[in-house]
Amino acid sequence: MTLVFAHRGYSLVYPENTMKAFKEAALAGADGLELDVQLTKDGQIVVIHDEKVDRTTNGKGFVKDFTFKEIRKLDASYKKKKLLQKEPIPALEEVFEWMTTNQIICNIELKNGVFPYKGMEEKLIHLIHNYKMKDRVILSSFNHYSIVYCYRIDQDIETAPLFSEGLYMPWVYAQSIGARSIHPKHTAAPNELVKASIEYGIAVRPYTVNKEKDLQRFFSVGCSAVITDDPVKALEIRNR
């Protein structure tokens, strides 16, 4: 069965990459989450997509220039005004703490392509070990050097290269870097690629699959998972 991963949580309705969006995705029945991590000035792993806080919060500036205490004061829900409650930028630790109460899978995207964030991989893997989340996380990134480094630190943690354009025989590439899965942009994942990858033992989880026809295609081809902004719609289509 194709699993449904909520992209940045249930981000169609709730503020992306917040505990509210993650909890609502779980309540909706999503099998997994996709979230993004960056490092603060004092080396804390926080959950936010952009290098800057400008788009998703009421603050301005780069994540790397805020201490954890400072970044926590920002409101990550202010764009979704109908929510009365302020939503802070979560620490990854907070997400793991909550994950100990459920069985949800978590795809963590390392956002270290623009700023290399020294020590991020070690901190992340240390946290995964602390919370015994080895079997429930997938580490992905557009920075393939970073996921290879993660694989070298701990070969038991699943890694997945992200790519947005056609990659020739991606299952061969995945195997060559020790990755157990690939996360292509949905437009770079034709049916043949999905089928061949799975045949060679490589899981395929395309992003960001929001249109009904695309969701139907991936479900019918037996894709490993889809990453979507609207888990409710995806689950409805899957159940049909």
C-alpha positions as protocol buffer text, in pm:
chain_id: "A"
residue {
  index: 1
  type: MET
  ca { x: 0 y: 0 z: 0 }
}
residue {
  index: 2
  type: THR
  ca { x: 119 y: 349 z: -87 }
}
residue {
  index: 3
  type: LEU
  ca { x: 179 y: 548 z: 232 }
}
residue {
  index: 4
  type: VAL
  ca { x: 70 y: 912 z: 270 }
}
residue {
  index: 5
  type: PHE
  ca { x: 327 y: 1158 z: 408 }
}
residue {
  index: 6
  type: ALA
  ca { x: 206 y: 1504 z: 508 }
}
residue {
  index: 7
  type: HIS
  ca { x: 438 y: 1766 z: 353 }
}
residue {
  index: 8
  type: ARG
  ca { x: 554 y: 2001 z: 631 }
}
residue {
  index: 9
  type: GLY
  ca { x: 261 y: 1854 z: 822 }
}
residue {
  index: 10
  type: TYR
  ca { x: -99 y: 1917 z: 712 }
}
residue {
  index: 11
  type: SER
  ca { x: 29 y: 2235 z: 548 }
}
residue {
  index: 12
  type: LEU
  ca { x: -269 y: 2301 z: 321 }
}
residue {
  index: 13
  type: VAL
  ca { x: -476 y: 2404 z: 623 }
}
residue {
  index: 14
  type: TYR
  ca { x: -233 y: 2463 z: 911 }
}
residue {
  index: 15
  type: PRO
  ca { x: 91 y: 2662 z: 943 }
}
residue {
  index: 16
  type: GLU
  ca { x: 368 y: 2455 z: 784 }
}
residue {
  index: 17
  type: ASN
  ca { x: 632 y: 2285 z: 997 }
}
residue {
  index: 18
  type: THR
  ca { x: 452 y: 2350 z: 1327 }
}
residue {
  index: 19
  type: MET
  ca { x: 341 y: 2105 z: 1595 }
}
residue {
  index: 20
  type: LYS
  ca { x: -20 y: 2197 z: 1508 }
}
residue {
  index: 21
  type: ALA
  ca { x: 34 y: 2089 z: 1145 }
}
residue {
  index: 22
  type: PHE
  ca { x: 203 y: 1764 z: 1254 }
}
residue {
  index: 23
  type: LYS
  ca { x: -63 y: 1675 z: 1509 }
}
residue {
  index: 24
  type: GLU
  ca { x: -346 y: 1750 z: 1265 }
}
residue {
  index: 25
  type: ALA
  ca { x: -177 y: 1533 z: 1000 }
}
residue {
  index: 26
  type: ALA
  ca { x: -163 y: 1246 z: 1249 }
}
residue {
  index: 27
  type: LEU
  ca { x: -529 y: 1299 z: 1344 }
}
residue {
  index: 28
  type: ALA
  ca { x: -622 y: 1295 z: 974 }
}
residue {
  index: 29
  type: GLY
  ca { x: -461 y: 952 z: 945 }
}
residue {
  index: 30
  type: ALA
  ca { x: -137 y: 1031 z: 764 }
}
residue {
  index: 31
  type: ASP
  ca { x: 119 y: 750 z: 778 }
}
residue {
  index: 32
  type: GLY
  ca { x: 412 y: 988 z: 790 }
}
residue {
  index: 33
  type: LEU
  ca { x: 535 y: 1347 z: 805 }
}
residue {
  index: 34
  type: GLU
  ca { x: 787 y: 1539 z: 601 }
}
residue {
  index: 35
  type: LEU
  ca { x: 966 y: 1825 z: 776 }
}
residue {
  index: 36
  type: ASP
  ca { x: 1273 y: 2046 z: 727 }
}
residue {
  index: 37
  type: VAL
  ca { x: 1555 y: 2123 z: 967 }
}
residue {
  index: 38
  type: GLN
  ca { x: 1808 y: 2403 z: 1009 }
}
residue {
  index: 39
  type: LEU
  ca { x: 2046 y: 2504 z: 1289 }
}
residue {
  index: 40
  type: THR
  ca { x: 2020 y: 2811 z: 1513 }
}
residue {
  index: 41
  type: LYS
  ca { x: 2316 y: 3029 z: 1611 }
}
residue {
  index: 42
  type: ASP
  ca { x: 2363 y: 2822 z: 1927 }
}
residue {
  index: 43
  type: GLY
  ca { x: 2343 y: 2492 z: 1741 }
}
residue {
  index: 44
  type: GLN
  ca { x: 1985 y: 2382 z: 1811 }
}
residue {
  index: 45
  type: ILE
  ca { x: 1802 y: 2179 z: 1544 }
}
residue {
  index: 46
  type: VAL
  ca { x: 1481 y: 2363 z: 1456 }
}
residue {
  index: 47
  type: VAL
  ca { x: 1202 y: 2276 z: 1216 }
}
residue {
  index: 48
  type: ILE
  ca { x: 1167 y: 2538 z: 941 }
}
residue {
  index: 49
  type: HIS
  ca { x: 1191 y: 2521 z: 562 }
}
residue {
  index: 50
  type: ASP
  ca { x: 1352 y: 2849 z: 453 }
}
residue {
  index: 51
  type: GLU
  ca { x: 1697 y: 2975 z: 550 }
}
residue {
  index: 52
  type: LYS
  ca { x: 1516 y: 3298 z: 650 }
}
residue {
  index: 53
  type: VAL
  ca { x: 1224 y: 3330 z: 893 }
}
residue {
  index: 54
  type: ASP
  ca { x: 1058 y: 3604 z: 682 }
}
residue {
  index: 55
  type: ARG
  ca { x: 806 y: 3398 z: 480 }
}
residue {
  index: 56
  type: THR
  ca { x: 665 y: 3177 z: 756 }
}
residue {
  index: 57
  type: THR
  ca { x: 690 y: 3392 z: 1069 }
}
residue {
  index: 58
  type: ASN
  ca { x: 644 y: 3750 z: 1190 }
}
residue {
  index: 59
  type: GLY
  ca { x: 1023 y: 3788 z: 1214 }
}
residue {
  index: 60
  type: LYS
  ca { x: 1301 y: 3884 z: 974 }
}
residue {
  index: 61
  type: GLY
  ca { x: 1647 y: 3741 z: 920 }
}
residue {
  index: 62
  type: PHE
  ca { x: 1835 y: 3415 z: 882 }
}
residue {
  index: 63
  type: VAL
  ca { x: 1766 y: 3116 z: 1109 }
}
residue {
  index: 64
  type: LYS
  ca { x: 2142 y: 3087 z: 1169 }
}
residue {
  index: 65
  type: ASP
  ca { x: 2153 y: 3437 z: 1322 }
}
residue {
  index: 66
  type: PHE
  ca { x: 1892 y: 3364 z: 1592 }
}
residue {
  index: 67
  type: THR
  ca { x: 1959 y: 3183 z: 1918 }
}
residue {
  index: 68
  type: PHE
  ca { x: 1705 y: 2913 z: 2003 }
}
residue {
  index: 69
  type: LYS
  ca { x: 1553 y: 3134 z: 2272 }
}
residue {
  index: 70
  type: GLU
  ca { x: 1512 y: 3422 z: 2023 }
}
residue {
  index: 71
  type: ILE
  ca { x: 1364 y: 3211 z: 1743 }
}
residue {
  index: 72
  type: ARG
  ca { x: 1109 y: 3061 z: 1982 }
}
residue {
  index: 73
  type: LYS
  ca { x: 957 y: 3405 z: 2036 }
}
residue {
  index: 74
  type: LEU
  ca { x: 848 y: 3424 z: 1672 }
}
residue {
  index: 75
  type: ASP
  ca { x: 499 y: 3330 z: 1560 }
}
residue {
  index: 76
  type: ALA
  ca { x: 495 y: 3069 z: 1284 }
}
residue {
  index: 77
  type: SER
  ca { x: 117 y: 3084 z: 1248 }
}
residue {
  index: 78
  type: TYR
  ca { x: 65 y: 3452 z: 1179 }
}
residue {
  index: 79
  type: LYS
  ca { x: -4 y: 3391 z: 805 }
}
residue {
  index: 80
  type: LYS
  ca { x: -299 y: 3169 z: 900 }
}
residue {
  index: 81
  type: LYS
  ca { x: -490 y: 3432 z: 1094 }
}
residue {
  index: 82
  type: LYS
  ca { x: -790 y: 3212 z: 1171 }
}
residue {
  index: 83
  type: LEU
  ca { x: -578 y: 3028 z: 1426 }
}
residue {
  index: 84
  type: LEU
  ca { x: -612 y: 3213 z: 1752 }
}
residue {
  index: 85
  type: GLN
  ca { x: -312 y: 3048 z: 1907 }
}
residue {
  index: 86
  type: LYS
  ca { x: 47 y: 3146 z: 1842 }
}
residue {
  index: 87
  type: GLU
  ca { x: 258 y: 2861 z: 1701 }
}
residue {
  index: 88
  type: PRO
  ca { x: 631 y: 2866 z: 1773 }
}
residue {
  index: 89
  type: ILE
  ca { x: 900 y: 2719 z: 1547 }
}
residue {
  index: 90
  type: PRO
  ca { x: 946 y: 2369 z: 1695 }
}
residue {
  index: 91
  type: ALA
  ca { x: 1272 y: 2213 z: 1804 }
}
residue {
  index: 92
  type: LEU
  ca { x: 1318 y: 1872 z: 1640 }
}
residue {
  index: 93
  type: GLU
  ca { x: 1343 y: 1731 z: 1991 }
}
residue {
  index: 94
  type: GLU
  ca { x: 984 y: 1844 z: 2053 }
}
residue {
  index: 95
  type: VAL
  ca { x: 868 y: 1650 z: 1746 }
}
residue {
  index: 96
  type: PHE
  ca { x: 1052 y: 1335 z: 1863 }
}
residue {
  index: 97
  type: GLU
  ca { x: 904 y: 1374 z: 2211 }
}
residue {
  index: 98
  type: TRP
  ca { x: 555 y: 1378 z: 2058 }
}
residue {
  index: 99
  type: MET
  ca { x: 645 y: 1085 z: 1827 }
}
residue {
  index: 100
  type: THR
  ca { x: 703 y: 865 z: 2131 }
}
residue {
  index: 101
  type: THR
  ca { x: 324 y: 878 z: 2179 }
}
residue {
  index: 102
  type: ASN
  ca { x: 239 y: 745 z: 1829 }
}
residue {
  index: 103
  type: GLN
  ca { x: 370 y: 533 z: 1540 }
}
residue {
  index: 104
  type: ILE
  ca { x: 407 y: 800 z: 1269 }
}
residue {
  index: 105
  type: ILE
  ca { x: 710 y: 789 z: 1036 }
}
residue {
  index: 106
  type: CYS
  ca { x: 917 y: 1104 z: 989 }
}
residue {
  index: 107
  type: ASN
  ca { x: 1106 y: 1216 z: 680 }
}
residue {
  index: 108
  type: ILE
  ca { x: 1360 y: 1477 z: 789 }
}
residue {
  index: 109
  type: GLU
  ca { x: 1497 y: 1698 z: 514 }
}
residue {
  index: 110
  type: LEU
  ca { x: 1835 y: 1852 z: 595 }
}
residue {
  index: 111
  type: LYS
  ca { x: 1827 y: 2208 z: 460 }
}
residue {
  index: 112
  type: ASN
  ca { x: 2201 y: 2253 z: 436 }
}
residue {
  index: 113
  type: GLY
  ca { x: 2251 y: 2336 z: 70 }
}
residue {
  index: 114
  type: VAL
  ca { x: 2282 y: 2713 z: 117 }
}
residue {
  index: 115
  type: PHE
  ca { x: 2457 y: 2713 z: 457 }
}
residue {
  index: 116
  type: PRO
  ca { x: 2652 y: 2395 z: 529 }
}
residue {
  index: 117
  type: TYR
  ca { x: 2568 y: 2402 z: 906 }
}
residue {
  index: 118
  type: LYS
  ca { x: 2875 y: 2241 z: 1055 }
}
residue {
  index: 119
  type: GLY
  ca { x: 2795 y: 1946 z: 1282 }
}
residue {
  index: 120
  type: MET
  ca { x: 2430 y: 1922 z: 1180 }
}
residue {
  index: 121
  type: GLU
  ca { x: 2450 y: 1555 z: 1078 }
}
residue {
  index: 122
  type: GLU
  ca { x: 2614 y: 1447 z: 1405 }
}
residue {
  index: 123
  type: LYS
  ca { x: 2361 y: 1640 z: 1616 }
}
residue {
  index: 124
  type: LEU
  ca { x: 2071 y: 1496 z: 1420 }
}
residue {
  index: 125
  type: ILE
  ca { x: 2189 y: 1136 z: 1448 }
}
residue {
  index: 126
  type: HIS
  ca { x: 2265 y: 1181 z: 1819 }
}
residue {
  index: 127
  type: LEU
  ca { x: 1904 y: 1297 z: 1869 }
}
residue {
  index: 128
  type: ILE
  ca { x: 1769 y: 1002 z: 1666 }
}
residue {
  index: 129
  type: HIS
  ca { x: 1966 y: 762 z: 1889 }
}
residue {
  index: 130
  type: ASN
  ca { x: 1852 y: 937 z: 2208 }
}
residue {
  index: 131
  type: TYR
  ca { x: 1486 y: 897 z: 2113 }
}
residue {
  index: 132
  type: LYS
  ca { x: 1532 y: 550 z: 1960 }
}
residue {
  index: 133
  type: MET
  ca { x: 1384 y: 672 z: 1631 }
}
residue {
  index: 134
  type: LYS
  ca { x: 1624 y: 482 z: 1402 }
}
residue {
  index: 135
  type: ASP
  ca { x: 1348 y: 272 z: 1244 }
}
residue {
  index: 136
  type: ARG
  ca { x: 1103 y: 559 z: 1209 }
}
residue {
  index: 137
  type: VAL
  ca { x: 1305 y: 828 z: 1033 }
}
residue {
  index: 138
  type: ILE
  ca { x: 1428 y: 882 z: 678 }
}
residue {
  index: 139
  type: LEU
  ca { x: 1697 y: 1144 z: 618 }
}
residue {
  index: 140
  type: SER
  ca { x: 1670 y: 1326 z: 286 }
}
residue {
  index: 141
  type: SER
  ca { x: 1843 y: 1623 z: 126 }
}
residue {
  index: 142
  type: PHE
  ca { x: 1923 y: 1793 z: -203 }
}
residue {
  index: 143
  type: ASN
  ca { x: 2274 y: 1803 z: -56 }
}
residue {
  index: 144
  type: HIS
  ca { x: 2373 y: 1446 z: -136 }
}
residue {
  index: 145
  type: TYR
  ca { x: 2714 y: 1486 z: 32 }
}
residue {
  index: 146
  type: SER
  ca { x: 2524 y: 1538 z: 355 }
}
residue {
  index: 147
  type: ILE
  ca { x: 2314 y: 1221 z: 335 }
}
residue {
  index: 148
  type: VAL
  ca { x: 2621 y: 1017 z: 237 }
}
residue {
  index: 149
  type: TYR
  ca { x: 2788 y: 1158 z: 549 }
}
residue {
  index: 150
  type: CYS
  ca { x: 2482 y: 1055 z: 756 }
}
residue {
  index: 151
  type: TYR
  ca { x: 2502 y: 706 z: 606 }
}
residue {
  index: 152
  type: ARG
  ca { x: 2868 y: 684 z: 703 }
}
residue {
  index: 153
  type: ILE
  ca { x: 2788 y: 781 z: 1062 }
}
residue {
  index: 154
  type: ASP
  ca { x: 2508 y: 523 z: 1093 }
}
residue {
  index: 155
  type: GLN
  ca { x: 2427 y: 279 z: 814 }
}
residue {
  index: 156
  type: ASP
  ca { x: 2109 y: 165 z: 986 }
}
residue {
  index: 157
  type: ILE
  ca { x: 1930 y: 497 z: 929 }
}
residue {
  index: 158
  type: GLU
  ca { x: 1753 y: 518 z: 594 }
}
residue {
  index: 159
  type: THR
  ca { x: 1869 y: 794 z: 358 }
}
residue {
  index: 160
  type: ALA
  ca { x: 1705 y: 931 z: 42 }
}
residue {
  index: 161
  type: PRO
  ca { x: 1850 y: 1172 z: -216 }
}
residue {
  index: 162
  type: LEU
  ca { x: 1608 y: 1444 z: -325 }
}
residue {
  index: 163
  type: PHE
  ca { x: 1614 y: 1549 z: -691 }
}
residue {
  index: 164
  type: SER
  ca { x: 1392 y: 1771 z: -904 }
}
residue {
  index: 165
  type: GLU
  ca { x: 1485 y: 1669 z: -1258 }
}
residue {
  index: 166
  type: GLY
  ca { x: 1515 y: 1343 z: -1449 }
}
residue {
  index: 167
  type: LEU
  ca { x: 1789 y: 1118 z: -1317 }
}
residue {
  index: 168
  type: TYR
  ca { x: 1902 y: 824 z: -1530 }
}
residue {
  index: 169
  type: MET
  ca { x: 1857 y: 488 z: -1352 }
}
residue {
  index: 170
  type: PRO
  ca { x: 1819 y: 651 z: -1008 }
}
residue {
  index: 171
  type: TRP
  ca { x: 1805 y: 309 z: -839 }
}
residue {
  index: 172
  type: VAL
  ca { x: 2168 y: 252 z: -945 }
}
residue {
  index: 173
  type: TYR
  ca { x: 2267 y: 592 z: -807 }
}
residue {
  index: 174
  type: ALA
  ca { x: 2078 y: 528 z: -482 }
}
residue {
  index: 175
  type: GLN
  ca { x: 2253 y: 192 z: -434 }
}
residue {
  index: 176
  type: SER
  ca { x: 2592 y: 353 z: -504 }
}
residue {
  index: 177
  type: ILE
  ca { x: 2549 y: 598 z: -214 }
}
residue {
  index: 178
  type: GLY
  ca { x: 2391 y: 352 z: 30 }
}
residue {
  index: 179
  type: ALA
  ca { x: 2043 y: 506 z: 2 }
}
residue {
  index: 180
  type: ARG
  ca { x: 1740 y: 281 z: 44 }
}
residue {
  index: 181
  type: SER
  ca { x: 1499 y: 524 z: -120 }
}
residue {
  index: 182
  type: ILE
  ca { x: 1469 y: 818 z: -360 }
}
residue {
  index: 183
  type: HIS
  ca { x: 1254 y: 1131 z: -328 }
}
residue {
  index: 184
  type: PRO
  ca { x: 1204 y: 1275 z: -678 }
}
residue {
  index: 185
  type: LYS
  ca { x: 986 y: 1571 z: -771 }
}
residue {
  index: 186
  type: HIS
  ca { x: 659 y: 1417 z: -892 }
}
residue {
  index: 187
  type: THR
  ca { x: 722 y: 1542 z: -1248 }
}
residue {
  index: 188
  type: ALA
  ca { x: 1055 y: 1355 z: -1249 }
}
residue {
  index: 189
  type: ALA
  ca { x: 892 y: 1024 z: -1151 }
}
residue {
  index: 190
  type: PRO
  ca { x: 729 y: 853 z: -1451 }
}
residue {
  index: 191
  type: ASN
  ca { x: 567 y: 515 z: -1392 }
}
residue {
  index: 192
  type: GLU
  ca { x: 860 y: 323 z: -1544 }
}
residue {
  index: 193
  type: LEU
  ca { x: 1103 y: 485 z: -1302 }
}
residue {
  index: 194
  type: VAL
  ca { x: 880 y: 409 z: -1004 }
}
residue {
  index: 195
  type: LYS
  ca { x: 835 y: 44 z: -1106 }
}
residue {
  index: 196
  type: ALA
  ca { x: 1202 y: -18 z: -1188 }
}
residue {
  index: 197
  type: SER
  ca { x: 1325 y: 144 z: -864 }
}
residue {
  index: 198
  type: ILE
  ca { x: 1089 y: -64 z: -651 }
}
residue {
  index: 199
  type: GLU
  ca { x: 1189 y: -378 z: -844 }
}
residue {
  index: 200
  type: TYR
  ca { x: 1551 y: -308 z: -751 }
}
residue {
  index: 201
  type: GLY
  ca { x: 1455 y: -264 z: -385 }
}
residue {
  index: 202
  type: ILE
  ca { x: 1461 y: 117 z: -375 }
}
residue {
  index: 203
  type: ALA
  ca { x: 1156 y: 290 z: -225 }
}
residue {
  index: 204
  type: VAL
  ca { x: 1011 y: 587 z: -416 }
}
residue {
  index: 205
  type: ARG
  ca { x: 840 y: 879 z: -240 }
}
residue {
  index: 206
  type: PRO
  ca { x: 765 y: 1164 z: -484 }
}
residue {
  index: 207
  type: TYR
  ca { x: 696 y: 1521 z: -368 }
}
residue {
  index: 208
  type: THR
  ca { x: 473 y: 1736 z: -365 }
}
residue {
  index: 209
  type: VAL
  ca { x: 176 y: 1541 z: -500 }
}
residue {
  index: 210
  type: ASN
  ca { x: -140 y: 1749 z: -469 }
}
residue {
  index: 211
  type: LYS
  ca { x: -345 y: 1697 z: -787 }
}
residue {
  index: 212
  type: GLU
  ca { x: -600 y: 1419 z: -797 }
}
residue {
  index: 213
  type: LYS
  ca { x: -471 y: 1273 z: -1127 }
}
residue {
  index: 214
  type: ASP
  ca { x: -113 y: 1260 z: -995 }
}
residue {
  index: 215
  type: LEU
  ca { x: -222 y: 1099 z: -668 }
}
residue {
  index: 216
  type: GLN
  ca { x: -427 y: 841 z: -861 }
}
residue {
  index: 217
  type: ARG
  ca { x: -130 y: 763 z: -1086 }
}
residue {
  index: 218
  type: PHE
  ca { x: 107 y: 699 z: -795 }
}
residue {
  index: 219
  type: PHE
  ca { x: -149 y: 490 z: -608 }
}
residue {
  index: 220
  type: SER
  ca { x: -223 y: 276 z: -914 }
}
residue {
  index: 221
  type: VAL
  ca { x: 146 y: 219 z: -995 }
}
residue {
  index: 222
  type: GLY
  ca { x: 208 y: 103 z: -635 }
}
residue {
  index: 223
  type: CYS
  ca { x: 446 y: 382 z: -535 }
}
residue {
  index: 224
  type: SER
  ca { x: 603 y: 344 z: -188 }
}
residue {
  index: 225
  type: ALA
  ca { x: 461 y: 675 z: -60 }
}
residue {
  index: 226
  type: VAL
  ca { x: 344 y: 1018 z: -173 }
}
residue {
  index: 227
  type: ILE
  ca { x: 440 y: 1344 z: -3 }
}
residue {
  index: 228
  type: THR
  ca { x: 143 y: 1582 z: -13 }
}
residue {
  index: 229
  type: ASP
  ca { x: 17 y: 1911 z: 136 }
}
residue {
  index: 230
  type: ASP
  ca { x: -331 y: 1759 z: 166 }
}
residue {
  index: 231
  type: PRO
  ca { x: -321 y: 1421 z: 344 }
}
residue {
  index: 232
  type: VAL
  ca { x: -702 y: 1416 z: 378 }
}
residue {
  index: 233
  type: LYS
  ca { x: -755 y: 1432 z: 0 }
}
residue {
  index: 234
  type: ALA
  ca { x: -477 y: 1176 z: -61 }
}
residue {
  index: 235
  type: LEU
  ca { x: -625 y: 933 z: 193 }
}
residue {
  index: 236
  type: GLU
  ca { x: -973 y: 972 z: 41 }
}
residue {
  index: 237
  type: ILE
  ca { x: -837 y: 889 z: -306 }
}
residue {
  index: 238
  type: ARG
  ca { x: -634 y: 596 z: -171 }
}
residue {
  index: 239
  type: ASN
  ca { x: -936 y: 453 z: 12 }
}
residue {
  index: 240
  type: ARG
  ca { x: -1142 y: 473 z: -303 }
}
